């Protein structure tokens, strides 16, 4: 029995009430996808062509309306993520689930908010828990296969996902870049113990240190084959697999070294 019928003592729900509810849901679906939880309820009512009182008669709060709108998208996402459990490669299944989540939720602020770790955990809690369980299963399989570092837990993954959605949802975000960086960081370190992306350390200037013919303004340590460093600032360089080894960490240091050589002449 519909809520209109229940309030009317069993009387059939009026056709205009059903139409109003459908219009509110449709307007809310677009508004939440475009703006997220921050959209005012009055804006949803305006888009639906009804008064705010009509919205409240069908949904007691903006959060209740949000749940009604976002549940369908969350359940569909959970089904797609859960289906990846049958994939033969546990690593690719987990990484595909993360990419799929970002692709689905990135353009939809309603899904972004539903998956965010910053919103009220009670909001759409059952659907969010089902999604978390499906993703957690994939994470466990990938860790057992040695494809994901063992110190990562489901809460870490959800936090990283929120970060990906925030970074890629901005106007300057490059699609897929933040996700690729996060996935690279979730992989275990190489067998030689070196991280895939060496940490950048700030060199301590020293007037007595030299780095060969392209000496900069005080690189902290000399560059060696086992520990390559920028000849200008002394930062660690990622070892080159092929070709000539890099001498500078970037174009800025390369230009500084060039200007220094020109001045010395």
PDB file of C-alpha atoms in Angstrom:
ATOM      1  CA  UNK A   1       0.000   0.000   0.000  1.00  0.00           C
ATOM      2  CA  UNK A   2       1.330   3.427  -0.885  1.00  0.00           C
ATOM      3  CA  UNK A   3       1.953   6.067   1.781  1.00  0.00           C
ATOM      4  CA  UNK A   4      -0.809   8.257   0.268  1.00  0.00           C
ATOM      5  CA  UNK A   5      -3.286   5.409   0.603  1.00  0.00           C
ATOM      6  CA  UNK A   6      -2.177   4.738   4.172  1.00  0.00           C
ATOM      7  CA  UNK A   7      -2.791   8.355   5.126  1.00  0.00           C
ATOM      8  CA  UNK A   8      -6.151   8.330   3.448  1.00  0.00           C
ATOM      9  CA  UNK A   9      -7.426   5.408   5.493  1.00  0.00           C
ATOM     10  CA  UNK A  10      -7.181   2.949   2.618  1.00  0.00           C
ATOM     11  CA  UNK A  11      -8.451   5.294  -0.077  1.00  0.00           C
ATOM     12  CA  UNK A  12      -6.738   4.877  -3.467  1.00  0.00           C
ATOM     13  CA  UNK A  13      -3.794   7.176  -3.961  1.00  0.00           C
ATOM     14  CA  UNK A  14      -4.735  10.106  -6.117  1.00  0.00           C
ATOM     15  CA  UNK A  15      -3.262  10.133  -9.593  1.00  0.00           C
ATOM     16  CA  UNK A  16      -1.874  13.641  -9.151  1.00  0.00           C
ATOM     17  CA  UNK A  17      -0.093  12.585  -5.951  1.00  0.00           C
ATOM     18  CA  UNK A  18       1.561   9.712  -7.783  1.00  0.00           C
ATOM     19  CA  UNK A  19       2.589  12.035 -10.586  1.00  0.00           C
ATOM     20  CA  UNK A  20       4.011  14.548  -8.106  1.00  0.00           C
ATOM     21  CA  UNK A  21       6.050  11.885  -6.367  1.00  0.00           C
ATOM     22  CA  UNK A  22       7.430  10.684  -9.684  1.00  0.00           C
ATOM     23  CA  UNK A  23       8.341  14.251 -10.684  1.00  0.00           C
ATOM     24  CA  UNK A  24      10.080  14.846  -7.358  1.00  0.00           C
ATOM     25  CA  UNK A  25      12.125  11.678  -7.725  1.00  0.00           C
ATOM     26  CA  UNK A  26      13.119  12.514 -11.289  1.00  0.00           C
ATOM     27  CA  UNK A  27      14.121  16.076 -10.364  1.00  0.00           C
ATOM     28  CA  UNK A  28      16.025  14.837  -7.317  1.00  0.00           C
ATOM     29  CA  UNK A  29      17.863  12.221  -9.384  1.00  0.00           C
ATOM     30  CA  UNK A  30      19.246  14.902 -11.693  1.00  0.00           C
ATOM     31  CA  UNK A  31      19.877  17.475  -8.961  1.00  0.00           C
ATOM     32  CA  UNK A  32      21.753  15.086  -6.681  1.00  0.00           C
ATOM     33  CA  UNK A  33      23.794  13.735  -9.594  1.00  0.00           C
ATOM     34  CA  UNK A  34      24.732  17.272 -10.619  1.00  0.00           C
ATOM     35  CA  UNK A  35      25.226  18.938  -7.206  1.00  0.00           C
ATOM     36  CA  UNK A  36      25.268  16.211  -4.574  1.00  0.00           C
ATOM     37  CA  UNK A  37      23.927  16.341  -1.041  1.00  0.00           C
ATOM     38  CA  UNK A  38      24.443  20.103  -0.888  1.00  0.00           C
ATOM     39  CA  UNK A  39      21.518  20.800  -3.212  1.00  0.00           C
ATOM     40  CA  UNK A  40      18.729  22.635  -1.315  1.00  0.00           C
ATOM     41  CA  UNK A  41      15.382  20.912  -1.094  1.00  0.00           C
ATOM     42  CA  UNK A  42      13.737  24.060  -2.472  1.00  0.00           C
ATOM     43  CA  UNK A  43      15.833  23.668  -5.638  1.00  0.00           C
ATOM     44  CA  UNK A  44      14.555  20.121  -6.084  1.00  0.00           C
ATOM     45  CA  UNK A  45      10.985  21.314  -5.591  1.00  0.00           C
ATOM     46  CA  UNK A  46      11.533  24.086  -8.168  1.00  0.00           C
ATOM     47  CA  UNK A  47      12.893  21.605 -10.717  1.00  0.00           C
ATOM     48  CA  UNK A  48       9.946  19.290 -10.084  1.00  0.00           C
ATOM     49  CA  UNK A  49       7.444  22.146 -10.491  1.00  0.00           C
ATOM     50  CA  UNK A  50       5.922  21.590  -7.042  1.00  0.00           C
ATOM     51  CA  UNK A  51       6.019  23.309  -3.681  1.00  0.00           C
ATOM     52  CA  UNK A  52       8.398  22.322  -0.885  1.00  0.00           C
ATOM     53  CA  UNK A  53       5.406  21.067   1.118  1.00  0.00           C
ATOM     54  CA  UNK A  54       4.660  18.539  -1.610  1.00  0.00           C
ATOM     55  CA  UNK A  55       8.201  17.207  -1.381  1.00  0.00           C
ATOM     56  CA  UNK A  56       7.943  16.868   2.403  1.00  0.00           C
ATOM     57  CA  UNK A  57       4.632  15.014   2.123  1.00  0.00           C
ATOM     58  CA  UNK A  58       6.400  12.269   0.186  1.00  0.00           C
ATOM     59  CA  UNK A  59       9.846  12.411   1.843  1.00  0.00           C
ATOM     60  CA  UNK A  60      10.269  13.577   5.459  1.00  0.00           C
ATOM     61  CA  UNK A  61      13.814  14.894   4.868  1.00  0.00           C
ATOM     62  CA  UNK A  62      16.352  15.613   2.167  1.00  0.00           C
ATOM     63  CA  UNK A  63      18.345  12.598   3.383  1.00  0.00           C
ATOM     64  CA  UNK A  64      15.340  10.305   2.890  1.00  0.00           C
ATOM     65  CA  UNK A  65      14.928  11.629  -0.647  1.00  0.00           C
ATOM     66  CA  UNK A  66      18.649  11.165  -1.284  1.00  0.00           C
ATOM     67  CA  UNK A  67      18.478   7.532  -0.163  1.00  0.00           C
ATOM     68  CA  UNK A  68      15.504   6.865  -2.424  1.00  0.00           C
ATOM     69  CA  UNK A  69      17.437   8.266  -5.375  1.00  0.00           C
ATOM     70  CA  UNK A  70      20.880   6.780  -4.716  1.00  0.00           C
ATOM     71  CA  UNK A  71      19.888   3.247  -3.700  1.00  0.00           C
ATOM     72  CA  UNK A  72      19.319   2.105  -7.279  1.00  0.00           C
ATOM     73  CA  UNK A  73      22.746   3.347  -8.413  1.00  0.00           C
ATOM     74  CA  UNK A  74      24.504   1.840  -5.400  1.00  0.00           C
ATOM     75  CA  UNK A  75      22.881  -1.542  -5.874  1.00  0.00           C
ATOM     76  CA  UNK A  76      23.733  -1.604  -9.560  1.00  0.00           C
ATOM     77  CA  UNK A  77      27.350  -0.730  -8.786  1.00  0.00           C
ATOM     78  CA  UNK A  78      27.470  -3.420  -6.103  1.00  0.00           C
ATOM     79  CA  UNK A  79      26.186  -6.015  -8.573  1.00  0.00           C
ATOM     80  CA  UNK A  80      28.859  -5.081 -11.114  1.00  0.00           C
ATOM     81  CA  UNK A  81      31.630  -5.143  -8.516  1.00  0.00           C
ATOM     82  CA  UNK A  82      30.372  -8.416  -7.063  1.00  0.00           C
ATOM     83  CA  UNK A  83      30.320 -10.034 -10.506  1.00  0.00           C
ATOM     84  CA  UNK A  84      34.086  -9.505 -10.745  1.00  0.00           C
ATOM     85  CA  UNK A  85      34.591 -12.175  -8.073  1.00  0.00           C
ATOM     86  CA  UNK A  86      34.176 -14.739 -10.850  1.00  0.00           C
ATOM     87  CA  UNK A  87      37.091 -13.240 -12.819  1.00  0.00           C
ATOM     88  CA  UNK A  88      40.046 -15.672 -13.081  1.00  0.00           C
ATOM     89  CA  UNK A  89      42.681 -13.031 -12.217  1.00  0.00           C
ATOM     90  CA  UNK A  90      42.198 -11.747  -8.636  1.00  0.00           C
ATOM     91  CA  UNK A  91      44.545  -8.793  -9.193  1.00  0.00           C
ATOM     92  CA  UNK A  92      42.855  -7.522 -12.331  1.00  0.00           C
ATOM     93  CA  UNK A  93      39.428  -8.100 -10.736  1.00  0.00           C
ATOM     94  CA  UNK A  94      40.236  -5.844  -7.778  1.00  0.00           C
ATOM     95  CA  UNK A  95      41.881  -3.111  -9.843  1.00  0.00           C
ATOM     96  CA  UNK A  96      38.983  -3.258 -12.320  1.00  0.00           C
ATOM     97  CA  UNK A  97      36.526  -2.784  -9.434  1.00  0.00           C
ATOM     98  CA  UNK A  98      38.326   0.360  -8.298  1.00  0.00           C
ATOM     99  CA  UNK A  99      38.428   1.777 -11.828  1.00  0.00           C
ATOM    100  CA  UNK A 100      34.771   0.862 -12.370  1.00  0.00           C
ATOM    101  CA  UNK A 101      33.751   2.647  -9.165  1.00  0.00           C
ATOM    102  CA  UNK A 102      35.553   5.833 -10.162  1.00  0.00           C
ATOM    103  CA  UNK A 103      34.112   5.701 -13.692  1.00  0.00           C
ATOM    104  CA  UNK A 104      30.542   5.243 -12.395  1.00  0.00           C
ATOM    105  CA  UNK A 105      30.667   7.660  -9.472  1.00  0.00           C
ATOM    106  CA  UNK A 106      32.965  10.290 -10.999  1.00  0.00           C
ATOM    107  CA  UNK A 107      30.272  11.997 -13.123  1.00  0.00           C
ATOM    108  CA  UNK A 108      27.556  11.390 -10.494  1.00  0.00           C
ATOM    109  CA  UNK A 109      27.914  13.465  -7.323  1.00  0.00           C
ATOM    110  CA  UNK A 110      25.117  11.503  -5.660  1.00  0.00           C
ATOM    111  CA  UNK A 111      27.160   8.297  -5.897  1.00  0.00           C
ATOM    112  CA  UNK A 112      30.296  10.217  -4.891  1.00  0.00           C
ATOM    113  CA  UNK A 113      28.590  11.389  -1.719  1.00  0.00           C
ATOM    114  CA  UNK A 114      27.150   7.936  -1.032  1.00  0.00           C
ATOM    115  CA  UNK A 115      30.644   6.409  -1.212  1.00  0.00           C
ATOM    116  CA  UNK A 116      32.376   9.233   0.645  1.00  0.00           C
ATOM    117  CA  UNK A 117      33.886   8.491   4.041  1.00  0.00           C
ATOM    118  CA  UNK A 118      32.900  11.983   5.213  1.00  0.00           C
ATOM    119  CA  UNK A 119      29.111  11.657   5.073  1.00  0.00           C
ATOM    120  CA  UNK A 120      26.910  10.283   7.846  1.00  0.00           C
ATOM    121  CA  UNK A 121      27.615   6.514   7.937  1.00  0.00           C
ATOM    122  CA  UNK A 122      23.920   5.882   8.582  1.00  0.00           C
ATOM    123  CA  UNK A 123      23.004   7.317   5.199  1.00  0.00           C
ATOM    124  CA  UNK A 124      22.015   4.466   2.864  1.00  0.00           C
ATOM    125  CA  UNK A 125      23.916   2.228   5.287  1.00  0.00           C
ATOM    126  CA  UNK A 126      22.713  -1.222   4.081  1.00  0.00           C
ATOM    127  CA  UNK A 127      23.521  -0.508   0.421  1.00  0.00           C
ATOM    128  CA  UNK A 128      26.893   1.006   1.299  1.00  0.00           C
ATOM    129  CA  UNK A 129      27.737  -2.011   3.450  1.00  0.00           C
ATOM    130  CA  UNK A 130      26.852  -4.402   0.613  1.00  0.00           C
ATOM    131  CA  UNK A 131      29.161  -2.500  -1.733  1.00  0.00           C
ATOM    132  CA  UNK A 132      31.948  -2.448   0.866  1.00  0.00           C
ATOM    133  CA  UNK A 133      31.587  -6.205   1.385  1.00  0.00           C
ATOM    134  CA  UNK A 134      31.849  -6.901  -2.358  1.00  0.00           C
ATOM    135  CA  UNK A 135      34.937  -4.707  -2.691  1.00  0.00           C
ATOM    136  CA  UNK A 136      36.433  -6.243   0.460  1.00  0.00           C
ATOM    137  CA  UNK A 137      36.118  -9.729  -1.006  1.00  0.00           C
ATOM    138  CA  UNK A 138      38.019  -8.644  -4.106  1.00  0.00           C
ATOM    139  CA  UNK A 139      40.682  -6.982  -1.966  1.00  0.00           C
ATOM    140  CA  UNK A 140      41.167 -10.154   0.080  1.00  0.00           C
ATOM    141  CA  UNK A 141      41.555 -12.287  -3.073  1.00  0.00           C
ATOM    142  CA  UNK A 142      44.072  -9.851  -4.553  1.00  0.00           C
ATOM    143  CA  UNK A 143      46.099  -9.810  -1.332  1.00  0.00           C
ATOM    144  CA  UNK A 144      46.128 -13.608  -1.157  1.00  0.00           C
ATOM    145  CA  UNK A 145      47.465 -13.615  -4.712  1.00  0.00           C
ATOM    146  CA  UNK A 146      50.239 -11.217  -3.655  1.00  0.00           C
ATOM    147  CA  UNK A 147      48.996  -8.466  -5.977  1.00  0.00           C
ATOM    148  CA  UNK A 148      48.131  -5.918  -3.267  1.00  0.00           C
ATOM    149  CA  UNK A 149      50.313  -4.978  -0.317  1.00  0.00           C
ATOM    150  CA  UNK A 150      49.228  -6.866   2.818  1.00  0.00           C
ATOM    151  CA  UNK A 151      49.046  -3.853   5.142  1.00  0.00           C
ATOM    152  CA  UNK A 152      46.078  -2.332   3.274  1.00  0.00           C
ATOM    153  CA  UNK A 153      42.614  -2.834   4.761  1.00  0.00           C
ATOM    154  CA  UNK A 154      39.127  -2.102   3.352  1.00  0.00           C
ATOM    155  CA  UNK A 155      38.928   1.213   5.210  1.00  0.00           C
ATOM    156  CA  UNK A 156      42.142   2.319   3.479  1.00  0.00           C
ATOM    157  CA  UNK A 157      40.689   1.456   0.090  1.00  0.00           C
ATOM    158  CA  UNK A 158      37.475   3.393   0.751  1.00  0.00           C
ATOM    159  CA  UNK A 159      39.481   6.439   1.847  1.00  0.00           C
ATOM    160  CA  UNK A 160      41.658   6.232  -1.259  1.00  0.00           C
ATOM    161  CA  UNK A 161      38.557   5.882  -3.424  1.00  0.00           C
ATOM    162  CA  UNK A 162      37.132   9.073  -1.915  1.00  0.00           C
ATOM    163  CA  UNK A 163      40.387  10.805  -2.756  1.00  0.00           C
ATOM    164  CA  UNK A 164      40.277   9.562  -6.349  1.00  0.00           C
ATOM    165  CA  UNK A 165      36.717  10.790  -6.784  1.00  0.00           C
ATOM    166  CA  UNK A 166      37.608  14.201  -5.376  1.00  0.00           C
ATOM    167  CA  UNK A 167      40.739  14.590  -7.504  1.00  0.00           C
ATOM    168  CA  UNK A 168      39.203  13.377 -10.740  1.00  0.00           C
ATOM    169  CA  UNK A 169      35.930  15.202 -10.192  1.00  0.00           C
ATOM    170  CA  UNK A 170      37.577  18.649 -10.264  1.00  0.00           C
ATOM    171  CA  UNK A 171      37.730  20.840 -13.366  1.00  0.00           C
ATOM    172  CA  UNK A 172      41.479  20.293 -13.707  1.00  0.00           C
ATOM    173  CA  UNK A 173      41.443  16.549 -13.080  1.00  0.00           C
ATOM    174  CA  UNK A 174      42.914  14.288 -15.734  1.00  0.00           C
ATOM    175  CA  UNK A 175      40.620  11.254 -16.179  1.00  0.00           C
ATOM    176  CA  UNK A 176      42.242   8.127 -14.778  1.00  0.00           C
ATOM    177  CA  UNK A 177      45.417   9.806 -13.473  1.00  0.00           C
ATOM    178  CA  UNK A 178      44.596   9.797  -9.750  1.00  0.00           C
ATOM    179  CA  UNK A 179      43.254   6.246  -9.983  1.00  0.00           C
ATOM    180  CA  UNK A 180      46.399   5.029 -11.746  1.00  0.00           C
ATOM    181  CA  UNK A 181      48.600   6.582  -9.052  1.00  0.00           C
ATOM    182  CA  UNK A 182      46.522   5.031  -6.268  1.00  0.00           C
ATOM    183  CA  UNK A 183      46.539   1.587  -7.873  1.00  0.00           C
ATOM    184  CA  UNK A 184      50.298   1.786  -8.322  1.00  0.00           C
ATOM    185  CA  UNK A 185      50.666   2.605  -4.631  1.00  0.00           C
ATOM    186  CA  UNK A 186      48.522  -0.383  -3.630  1.00  0.00           C
ATOM    187  CA  UNK A 187      50.822  -2.848  -5.349  1.00  0.00           C
ATOM    188  CA  UNK A 188      53.528  -4.490  -3.225  1.00  0.00           C
ATOM    189  CA  UNK A 189      57.107  -3.208  -3.450  1.00  0.00           C
ATOM    190  CA  UNK A 190      59.361  -4.882  -6.049  1.00  0.00           C
ATOM    191  CA  UNK A 191      61.425  -7.881  -5.016  1.00  0.00           C
ATOM    192  CA  UNK A 192      64.544  -5.749  -4.648  1.00  0.00           C
ATOM    193  CA  UNK A 193      62.822  -3.752  -1.929  1.00  0.00           C
ATOM    194  CA  UNK A 194      62.888  -0.480  -3.811  1.00  0.00           C
ATOM    195  CA  UNK A 195      59.575   1.379  -4.162  1.00  0.00           C
ATOM    196  CA  UNK A 196      58.321   1.845  -7.712  1.00  0.00           C
ATOM    197  CA  UNK A 197      58.364   5.609  -7.205  1.00  0.00           C
ATOM    198  CA  UNK A 198      61.327   6.649  -5.016  1.00  0.00           C
ATOM    199  CA  UNK A 199      60.509   9.269  -2.375  1.00  0.00           C
ATOM    200  CA  UNK A 200      61.641  12.800  -3.125  1.00  0.00           C
ATOM    201  CA  UNK A 201      63.946  14.173  -0.448  1.00  0.00           C
ATOM    202  CA  UNK A 202      65.054  17.735  -0.075  1.00  0.00           C
ATOM    203  CA  UNK A 203      68.796  18.036  -0.377  1.00  0.00           C
ATOM    204  CA  UNK A 204      70.781  19.976   2.198  1.00  0.00           C
ATOM    205  CA  UNK A 205      72.903  22.607   0.418  1.00  0.00           C
ATOM    206  CA  UNK A 206      76.634  22.181   0.811  1.00  0.00           C
ATOM    207  CA  UNK A 207      79.234  24.399  -0.789  1.00  0.00           C
ATOM    208  CA  UNK A 208      81.832  21.634  -0.743  1.00  0.00           C
ATOM    209  CA  UNK A 209      79.773  19.018  -2.598  1.00  0.00           C
ATOM    210  CA  UNK A 210      80.151  18.513  -6.317  1.00  0.00           C
ATOM    211  CA  UNK A 211      78.244  16.541  -8.915  1.00  0.00           C
ATOM    212  CA  UNK A 212      80.627  16.519 -11.860  1.00  0.00           C
ATOM    213  CA  UNK A 213      80.686  18.823 -14.857  1.00  0.00           C
ATOM    214  CA  UNK A 214      77.026  19.911 -14.384  1.00  0.00           C
ATOM    215  CA  UNK A 215      77.401  20.868 -10.730  1.00  0.00           C
ATOM    216  CA  UNK A 216      74.469  22.870  -9.403  1.00  0.00           C
ATOM    217  CA  UNK A 217      74.075  25.177  -6.465  1.00  0.00           C
ATOM    218  CA  UNK A 218      75.030  22.655  -3.768  1.00  0.00           C
ATOM    219  CA  UNK A 219      73.511  19.234  -4.398  1.00  0.00           C
ATOM    220  CA  UNK A 220      73.782  17.303  -1.153  1.00  0.00           C
ATOM    221  CA  UNK A 221      75.347  14.105  -2.424  1.00  0.00           C
ATOM    222  CA  UNK A 222      77.131  12.826  -5.502  1.00  0.00           C
ATOM    223  CA  UNK A 223      75.195  10.823  -8.053  1.00  0.00           C
ATOM    224  CA  UNK A 224      76.248   7.187  -8.324  1.00  0.00           C
ATOM    225  CA  UNK A 225      75.055   4.308 -10.468  1.00  0.00           C
ATOM    226  CA  UNK A 226      73.317   2.694  -7.491  1.00  0.00           C
ATOM    227  CA  UNK A 227      71.932   5.978  -6.153  1.00  0.00           C
ATOM    228  CA  UNK A 228      71.277   8.358  -9.068  1.00  0.00           C
ATOM    229  CA  UNK A 229      70.580  11.958  -8.102  1.00  0.00           C
ATOM    230  CA  UNK A 230      69.728  15.183  -9.894  1.00  0.00           C
ATOM    231  CA  UNK A 231      72.953  17.054 -10.681  1.00  0.00           C
ATOM    232  CA  UNK A 232      71.293  20.351  -9.834  1.00  0.00           C
ATOM    233  CA  UNK A 233      69.258  19.831  -6.643  1.00  0.00           C
ATOM    234  CA  UNK A 234      70.412  16.404  -5.420  1.00  0.00           C
ATOM    235  CA  UNK A 235      66.995  14.737  -5.461  1.00  0.00           C
ATOM    236  CA  UNK A 236      66.796  10.994  -6.019  1.00  0.00           C
ATOM    237  CA  UNK A 237      66.144   9.975  -9.614  1.00  0.00           C
ATOM    238  CA  UNK A 238      64.237   6.941 -10.752  1.00  0.00           C
ATOM    239  CA  UNK A 239      66.774   4.566 -12.359  1.00  0.00           C
ATOM    240  CA  UNK A 240      66.404   4.349 -16.136  1.00  0.00           C
ATOM    241  CA  UNK A 241      65.702   0.842 -17.454  1.00  0.00           C
ATOM    242  CA  UNK A 242      66.977   1.618 -20.942  1.00  0.00           C
ATOM    243  CA  UNK A 243      68.951   4.349 -22.664  1.00  0.00           C
ATOM    244  CA  UNK A 244      71.113   6.967 -21.032  1.00  0.00           C
ATOM    245  CA  UNK A 245      70.502   7.611 -17.319  1.00  0.00           C
ATOM    246  CA  UNK A 246      68.747  10.867 -16.447  1.00  0.00           C
ATOM    247  CA  UNK A 247      70.895  13.687 -15.079  1.00  0.00           C
ATOM    248  CA  UNK A 248      68.184  16.020 -13.841  1.00  0.00           C
ATOM    249  CA  UNK A 249      64.840  15.565 -12.083  1.00  0.00           C
ATOM    250  CA  UNK A 250      63.055  17.932 -14.435  1.00  0.00           C
ATOM    251  CA  UNK A 251      63.219  20.791 -16.902  1.00  0.00           C
ATOM    252  CA  UNK A 252      63.564  23.435 -14.167  1.00  0.00           C
ATOM    253  CA  UNK A 253      66.803  21.920 -12.847  1.00  0.00           C
ATOM    254  CA  UNK A 254      68.069  21.339 -16.380  1.00  0.00           C
ATOM    255  CA  UNK A 255      67.546  25.032 -17.201  1.00  0.00           C
ATOM    256  CA  UNK A 256      69.199  26.142 -13.949  1.00  0.00           C
ATOM    257  CA  UNK A 257      72.258  24.044 -14.713  1.00  0.00           C
ATOM    258  CA  UNK A 258      72.418  25.442 -18.237  1.00  0.00           C
ATOM    259  CA  UNK A 259      72.221  29.022 -16.987  1.00  0.00           C
ATOM    260  CA  UNK A 260      74.904  28.275 -14.405  1.00  0.00           C
ATOM    261  CA  UNK A 261      77.251  26.852 -17.041  1.00  0.00           C
ATOM    262  CA  UNK A 262      76.643  29.881 -19.268  1.00  0.00           C
ATOM    263  CA  UNK A 263      77.410  32.259 -16.378  1.00  0.00           C
ATOM    264  CA  UNK A 264      80.589  30.369 -15.433  1.00  0.00           C
ATOM    265  CA  UNK A 265      81.889  30.764 -18.932  1.00  0.00           C
TER     266      UNK A 265
END
